[in-house]
């Protein structure tokens, strides 16, 4: 596990505890040997202020490690990781497997180690990673992605999910399940990353034609919204409007409307005990059945399951 300044401590300790716990169920000859390495000779500070001291300097890491992991944290995307990335470009290629927890993917990306692979990161940084690493296929809704010898996970606690998947691959599902039970987590999380973040960014109300239609959708989400109706609002033909909308937002108008309805419904499910039929009506779905179908397809769970997991009413 690689350490660096401003790393997220849970990205480090979460996966390490999974492997440590797995050792309880494995014969000694199959135990994971856990090492931390850093480019600094001194202690590094996690983003929480916790002081961390690596076992080894990066120059002393043995060749051919089984898994080389880079955790995430503010230092991964805001700090200077050029030295670390340069070292990783070589070290990762000599490892049997390598990967990243959360935003640690940015450090791998800077080293060119994501090119040609499928990967993921924290839902809030997916677009930024895709922009920085255009030769990478960023998977938006996955908790973790295993692509050949590359292993990446979504945000923070998803590193635990990823580590459990590694244990299952190395030693079987039964061992991984025992570890999951001890840690009071599920072996396979329902719904991926989709339930945790909004599908749409906040509307920028800058007065442009596309921004005006986006704002109208959000402000009139319970109304019937069609391409023709939205095009009329900005005095454009439906065809030209659809092209302009998709060019600017990378979504079709109806994809945008559906995502806005889901986000609105999720806020109601989180903050109220309104009947599902009323939530569907206020969000423009028309019926609870239609809302359930859309949630299952896009979020990976039903509205009732979403409310049970995230509701606070």
Tab-separated table of C-alpha atoms in Angstrom:
chain	number	residue	atom	x	y	z
A	1	UNK	CA	0.000	0.000	0.000
A	2	UNK	CA	1.470	3.325	-1.124
A	3	UNK	CA	1.465	6.257	1.306
A	4	UNK	CA	1.802	9.933	0.435
A	5	UNK	CA	1.041	13.343	1.894
A	6	UNK	CA	-2.698	14.131	2.284
A	7	UNK	CA	-3.829	10.550	1.701
A	8	UNK	CA	-7.248	9.454	2.982
A	9	UNK	CA	-6.567	7.212	5.970
A	10	UNK	CA	-9.633	5.005	5.458
A	11	UNK	CA	-8.512	4.251	1.899
A	12	UNK	CA	-5.346	2.858	3.449
A	13	UNK	CA	-6.693	1.034	6.474
A	14	UNK	CA	-9.960	-0.313	5.025
A	15	UNK	CA	-8.423	-2.697	2.476
A	16	UNK	CA	-5.501	-3.551	4.774
A	17	UNK	CA	-7.916	-4.661	7.507
A	18	UNK	CA	-9.694	-6.926	5.020
A	19	UNK	CA	-6.442	-8.687	4.112
A	20	UNK	CA	-5.371	-8.817	7.762
A	21	UNK	CA	-8.724	-10.321	8.743
A	22	UNK	CA	-8.459	-12.889	5.965
A	23	UNK	CA	-5.216	-14.135	7.500
A	24	UNK	CA	-7.243	-15.409	10.478
A	25	UNK	CA	-8.878	-17.959	8.169
A	26	UNK	CA	-5.844	-18.883	6.077
A	27	UNK	CA	-2.974	-21.268	6.794
A	28	UNK	CA	0.298	-19.439	7.547
A	29	UNK	CA	1.818	-20.273	4.179
A	30	UNK	CA	-1.070	-18.416	2.455
A	31	UNK	CA	-1.101	-15.326	4.683
A	32	UNK	CA	-1.046	-11.892	3.115
A	33	UNK	CA	2.099	-9.979	4.016
A	34	UNK	CA	1.147	-6.330	4.282
A	35	UNK	CA	3.642	-3.562	3.562
A	36	UNK	CA	3.359	0.194	3.235
A	37	UNK	CA	5.736	2.196	1.049
A	38	UNK	CA	6.259	5.917	0.535
A	39	UNK	CA	8.398	8.277	-1.529
A	40	UNK	CA	9.124	10.286	1.636
A	41	UNK	CA	11.691	9.174	4.192
A	42	UNK	CA	9.734	10.847	6.989
A	43	UNK	CA	6.187	10.364	8.170
A	44	UNK	CA	3.349	11.567	5.998
A	45	UNK	CA	0.145	13.195	7.205
A	46	UNK	CA	-3.226	11.831	6.163
A	47	UNK	CA	-5.961	14.312	5.239
A	48	UNK	CA	-7.360	13.808	8.758
A	49	UNK	CA	-4.021	14.820	10.306
A	50	UNK	CA	-3.142	11.250	11.268
A	51	UNK	CA	0.606	10.600	11.036
A	52	UNK	CA	1.550	7.540	8.985
A	53	UNK	CA	4.978	5.940	8.745
A	54	UNK	CA	5.769	3.606	5.871
A	55	UNK	CA	7.532	0.275	6.289
A	56	UNK	CA	9.728	0.884	3.256
A	57	UNK	CA	10.924	3.607	0.947
A	58	UNK	CA	9.719	3.074	-2.610
A	59	UNK	CA	13.284	2.315	-3.745
A	60	UNK	CA	13.364	-0.658	-1.383
A	61	UNK	CA	10.131	-2.355	-2.476
A	62	UNK	CA	10.792	-5.955	-3.524
A	63	UNK	CA	10.104	-6.754	-7.164
A	64	UNK	CA	7.134	-8.902	-8.138
A	65	UNK	CA	4.696	-8.042	-5.356
A	66	UNK	CA	1.284	-9.678	-5.660
A	67	UNK	CA	-0.715	-6.456	-5.425
A	68	UNK	CA	0.421	-2.831	-5.453
A	69	UNK	CA	-2.335	-0.465	-4.302
A	70	UNK	CA	-2.545	3.324	-4.380
A	71	UNK	CA	-5.131	4.824	-1.993
A	72	UNK	CA	-7.002	8.042	-2.690
A	73	UNK	CA	-7.196	11.388	-0.958
A	74	UNK	CA	-6.862	15.108	-1.706
A	75	UNK	CA	-3.163	14.620	-2.332
A	76	UNK	CA	-3.929	12.323	-5.266
A	77	UNK	CA	-5.597	14.991	-7.386
A	78	UNK	CA	-4.396	18.267	-5.819
A	79	UNK	CA	-0.868	17.442	-4.662
A	80	UNK	CA	2.402	16.958	-6.521
A	81	UNK	CA	2.629	13.217	-7.145
A	82	UNK	CA	5.042	13.395	-10.092
A	83	UNK	CA	7.785	11.469	-8.259
A	84	UNK	CA	5.335	8.787	-7.171
A	85	UNK	CA	3.803	8.485	-10.646
A	86	UNK	CA	7.222	8.149	-12.273
A	87	UNK	CA	8.131	5.343	-9.864
A	88	UNK	CA	4.755	3.624	-10.299
A	89	UNK	CA	5.127	3.544	-14.069
A	90	UNK	CA	7.864	0.944	-13.565
A	91	UNK	CA	6.950	-0.645	-10.231
A	92	UNK	CA	3.369	-1.453	-11.214
A	93	UNK	CA	4.484	-3.260	-14.338
A	94	UNK	CA	6.613	-5.632	-12.264
A	95	UNK	CA	3.717	-6.358	-9.878
A	96	UNK	CA	1.365	-9.257	-10.567
A	97	UNK	CA	-1.575	-6.899	-10.021
A	98	UNK	CA	-1.894	-3.210	-9.312
A	99	UNK	CA	-4.731	-0.860	-8.595
A	100	UNK	CA	-6.200	2.108	-6.804
A	101	UNK	CA	-8.673	2.854	-4.079
A	102	UNK	CA	-10.979	5.803	-4.768
A	103	UNK	CA	-9.120	8.810	-6.221
A	104	UNK	CA	-5.806	6.973	-6.152
A	105	UNK	CA	-6.747	6.329	-9.779
A	106	UNK	CA	-5.512	9.851	-10.584
A	107	UNK	CA	-1.977	8.861	-9.594
A	108	UNK	CA	-2.160	5.711	-11.716
A	109	UNK	CA	-3.537	7.785	-14.568
A	110	UNK	CA	-0.641	10.230	-14.350
A	111	UNK	CA	1.682	7.241	-14.658
A	112	UNK	CA	-0.097	6.057	-17.812
A	113	UNK	CA	-1.232	2.901	-16.045
A	114	UNK	CA	-4.940	3.297	-16.839
A	115	UNK	CA	-4.591	3.643	-20.611
A	116	UNK	CA	-6.488	0.909	-22.432
A	117	UNK	CA	-8.155	-0.335	-19.256
A	118	UNK	CA	-11.606	-0.105	-17.712
A	119	UNK	CA	-11.585	1.534	-14.271
A	120	UNK	CA	-13.622	3.521	-11.782
A	121	UNK	CA	-13.202	6.047	-8.978
A	122	UNK	CA	-15.344	8.010	-6.527
A	123	UNK	CA	-18.612	9.117	-8.169
A	124	UNK	CA	-17.801	12.789	-7.574
A	125	UNK	CA	-14.561	12.532	-9.597
A	126	UNK	CA	-15.610	10.310	-12.494
A	127	UNK	CA	-15.858	13.090	-15.058
A	128	UNK	CA	-12.585	14.673	-13.950
A	129	UNK	CA	-10.789	11.333	-14.271
A	130	UNK	CA	-12.294	10.754	-17.724
A	131	UNK	CA	-11.054	14.173	-18.833
A	132	UNK	CA	-7.546	13.607	-17.473
A	133	UNK	CA	-7.315	10.080	-18.868
A	134	UNK	CA	-9.029	10.097	-22.276
A	135	UNK	CA	-7.604	6.687	-23.215
A	136	UNK	CA	-9.318	5.039	-20.238
A	137	UNK	CA	-12.848	3.632	-20.077
A	138	UNK	CA	-14.217	5.061	-16.830
A	139	UNK	CA	-17.089	2.962	-15.468
A	140	UNK	CA	-19.520	5.324	-13.785
A	141	UNK	CA	-21.729	3.071	-11.683
A	142	UNK	CA	-19.430	0.270	-10.520
A	143	UNK	CA	-18.292	-0.144	-6.916
A	144	UNK	CA	-15.101	-1.740	-8.186
A	145	UNK	CA	-13.725	-2.833	-11.553
A	146	UNK	CA	-11.311	-5.685	-12.212
A	147	UNK	CA	-9.821	-5.541	-15.703
A	148	UNK	CA	-7.035	-8.062	-16.236
A	149	UNK	CA	-4.281	-7.083	-13.765
A	150	UNK	CA	-5.806	-3.680	-12.885
A	151	UNK	CA	-8.136	-3.309	-9.904
A	152	UNK	CA	-9.872	-0.013	-9.061
A	153	UNK	CA	-12.658	0.956	-6.692
A	154	UNK	CA	-15.140	3.731	-6.097
A	155	UNK	CA	-15.026	6.054	-3.131
A	156	UNK	CA	-13.581	5.428	0.325
A	157	UNK	CA	-15.377	2.373	1.776
A	158	UNK	CA	-15.558	0.832	-1.709
A	159	UNK	CA	-11.926	-0.100	-1.100
A	160	UNK	CA	-13.260	-2.668	1.372
A	161	UNK	CA	-15.571	-4.116	-1.303
A	162	UNK	CA	-12.636	-4.305	-3.696
A	163	UNK	CA	-10.394	-5.998	-1.147
A	164	UNK	CA	-13.107	-8.575	-0.416
A	165	UNK	CA	-13.291	-9.289	-4.150
A	166	UNK	CA	-9.535	-9.845	-4.202
A	167	UNK	CA	-9.773	-12.248	-1.252
A	168	UNK	CA	-12.589	-14.135	-3.003
A	169	UNK	CA	-10.493	-14.391	-6.156
A	170	UNK	CA	-7.411	-15.529	-4.214
A	171	UNK	CA	-8.958	-17.886	-1.674
A	172	UNK	CA	-12.619	-18.431	-2.533
A	173	UNK	CA	-15.953	-16.827	-1.740
A	174	UNK	CA	-16.346	-18.618	1.607
A	175	UNK	CA	-13.256	-16.942	3.101
A	176	UNK	CA	-14.318	-13.544	1.760
A	177	UNK	CA	-17.793	-14.023	3.234
A	178	UNK	CA	-16.375	-14.817	6.669
A	179	UNK	CA	-14.297	-11.623	6.549
A	180	UNK	CA	-17.316	-9.593	5.451
A	181	UNK	CA	-19.363	-10.922	8.349
A	182	UNK	CA	-16.697	-9.994	10.894
A	183	UNK	CA	-16.460	-6.480	9.422
A	184	UNK	CA	-20.281	-6.151	9.382
A	185	UNK	CA	-20.404	-5.413	5.658
A	186	UNK	CA	-22.081	-7.235	2.784
A	187	UNK	CA	-19.966	-9.253	0.380
A	188	UNK	CA	-21.661	-7.694	-2.632
A	189	UNK	CA	-23.240	-4.274	-2.234
A	190	UNK	CA	-26.557	-3.576	-3.941
A	191	UNK	CA	-26.895	-0.782	-6.486
A	192	UNK	CA	-23.252	0.107	-7.167
A	193	UNK	CA	-22.275	3.774	-6.855
A	194	UNK	CA	-25.415	5.054	-8.577
A	195	UNK	CA	-27.487	5.524	-5.389
A	196	UNK	CA	-24.880	7.720	-3.727
A	197	UNK	CA	-24.441	10.659	-6.072
A	198	UNK	CA	-26.808	12.844	-8.108
A	199	UNK	CA	-27.211	11.901	-11.747
A	200	UNK	CA	-27.079	15.554	-12.793
A	201	UNK	CA	-24.892	18.457	-11.751
A	202	UNK	CA	-26.497	21.639	-10.456
A	203	UNK	CA	-28.053	23.756	-13.177
A	204	UNK	CA	-26.006	26.756	-14.218
A	205	UNK	CA	-28.552	29.507	-14.800
A	206	UNK	CA	-26.540	31.593	-17.222
A	207	UNK	CA	-29.341	32.531	-19.581
A	208	UNK	CA	-28.178	30.448	-22.551
A	209	UNK	CA	-30.797	28.509	-24.483
A	210	UNK	CA	-29.746	25.106	-23.166
A	211	UNK	CA	-29.357	26.371	-19.597
A	212	UNK	CA	-32.862	27.868	-19.752
A	213	UNK	CA	-34.353	24.542	-20.764
A	214	UNK	CA	-32.390	22.709	-18.058
A	215	UNK	CA	-33.711	25.161	-15.470
A	216	UNK	CA	-37.239	24.755	-16.801
A	217	UNK	CA	-37.012	20.983	-16.462
A	218	UNK	CA	-35.848	21.243	-12.848
A	219	UNK	CA	-38.438	23.903	-11.953
A	220	UNK	CA	-41.365	22.135	-13.670
A	221	UNK	CA	-40.396	18.510	-13.109
A	222	UNK	CA	-43.999	17.381	-12.487
A	223	UNK	CA	-45.196	18.622	-15.881
A	224	UNK	CA	-45.300	16.638	-19.148
A	225	UNK	CA	-41.936	17.398	-20.735
A	226	UNK	CA	-41.275	16.554	-24.355
A	227	UNK	CA	-38.592	17.523	-26.850
A	228	UNK	CA	-41.129	19.628	-28.727
A	229	UNK	CA	-42.172	21.464	-25.572
A	230	UNK	CA	-38.572	22.233	-24.560
A	231	UNK	CA	-37.657	23.307	-28.086
A	232	UNK	CA	-40.591	25.721	-28.150
A	233	UNK	CA	-39.295	27.411	-25.004
A	234	UNK	CA	-36.156	28.558	-26.820
A	235	UNK	CA	-37.715	29.003	-30.273
A	236	UNK	CA	-35.735	26.192	-31.902
A	237	UNK	CA	-36.785	23.310	-34.094
A	238	UNK	CA	-36.919	19.990	-32.232
A	239	UNK	CA	-34.091	18.572	-34.373
A	240	UNK	CA	-31.742	21.530	-33.901
A	241	UNK	CA	-32.603	21.731	-30.214
A	242	UNK	CA	-31.845	18.028	-29.661
A	243	UNK	CA	-28.502	18.347	-31.416
A	244	UNK	CA	-27.529	21.474	-29.486
A	245	UNK	CA	-28.662	19.972	-26.170
A	246	UNK	CA	-26.717	16.747	-26.650
A	247	UNK	CA	-23.629	18.603	-27.849
A	248	UNK	CA	-23.586	20.747	-24.695
A	249	UNK	CA	-24.711	18.229	-22.069
A	250	UNK	CA	-23.715	14.877	-23.641
A	251	UNK	CA	-27.275	13.726	-22.912
A	252	UNK	CA	-30.368	13.692	-25.064
A	253	UNK	CA	-33.151	15.968	-23.770
A	254	UNK	CA	-35.184	12.971	-22.619
A	255	UNK	CA	-32.197	11.405	-20.865
A	256	UNK	CA	-31.777	14.682	-19.019
A	257	UNK	CA	-35.463	14.788	-18.094
A	258	UNK	CA	-35.385	11.235	-16.784
A	259	UNK	CA	-32.254	11.886	-14.710
A	260	UNK	CA	-33.803	15.071	-13.290
A	261	UNK	CA	-36.938	13.139	-12.329
A	262	UNK	CA	-34.864	10.488	-10.572
A	263	UNK	CA	-32.863	13.093	-8.639
A	264	UNK	CA	-36.078	14.883	-7.601
A	265	UNK	CA	-37.704	11.624	-6.502
A	266	UNK	CA	-34.619	10.662	-4.500
A	267	UNK	CA	-34.710	13.941	-2.587
A	268	UNK	CA	-38.377	13.304	-1.698
A	269	UNK	CA	-37.619	9.728	-0.662
A	270	UNK	CA	-34.744	10.905	1.524
A	271	UNK	CA	-36.605	13.723	3.257
A	272	UNK	CA	-40.277	12.737	3.451
A	273	UNK	CA	-42.644	9.868	4.134
A	274	UNK	CA	-44.870	10.705	1.172
A	275	UNK	CA	-46.562	7.672	-0.410
A	276	UNK	CA	-44.671	6.358	-3.422
A	277	UNK	CA	-47.604	7.219	-5.679
A	278	UNK	CA	-47.354	10.883	-4.638
A	279	UNK	CA	-43.547	10.893	-4.992
A	280	UNK	CA	-43.971	9.553	-8.528
A	281	UNK	CA	-46.584	12.186	-9.336
A	282	UNK	CA	-44.545	15.101	-7.985
A	283	UNK	CA	-41.481	13.873	-9.869
A	284	UNK	CA	-43.291	13.552	-13.192
A	285	UNK	CA	-43.202	9.762	-13.489
A	286	UNK	CA	-46.966	9.481	-13.676
A	287	UNK	CA	-47.184	6.237	-11.711
A	288	UNK	CA	-45.353	4.415	-8.957
A	289	UNK	CA	-44.958	1.444	-11.300
A	290	UNK	CA	-43.120	3.542	-13.898
A	291	UNK	CA	-40.923	5.104	-11.210
A	292	UNK	CA	-40.077	1.644	-9.881
A	293	UNK	CA	-39.091	0.463	-13.351
A	294	UNK	CA	-36.841	3.482	-13.975
A	295	UNK	CA	-35.209	3.202	-10.529
A	296	UNK	CA	-34.468	-0.473	-11.107
A	297	UNK	CA	-32.824	0.280	-14.447
A	298	UNK	CA	-30.847	3.371	-13.449
A	299	UNK	CA	-30.243	3.071	-9.682
A	300	UNK	CA	-30.209	-0.684	-9.225
A	301	UNK	CA	-32.820	-0.707	-6.463
A	302	UNK	CA	-36.500	0.052	-5.991
A	303	UNK	CA	-37.761	3.379	-4.573
A	304	UNK	CA	-38.746	1.533	-1.381
A	305	UNK	CA	-35.256	0.101	-1.017
A	306	UNK	CA	-33.743	3.510	-1.676
A	307	UNK	CA	-35.913	5.088	1.036
A	308	UNK	CA	-35.023	2.340	3.504
A	309	UNK	CA	-31.305	2.852	2.882
A	310	UNK	CA	-31.132	6.662	2.633
A	311	UNK	CA	-34.352	8.054	4.090
A	312	UNK	CA	-34.232	10.090	7.279
A	313	UNK	CA	-37.919	10.967	7.697
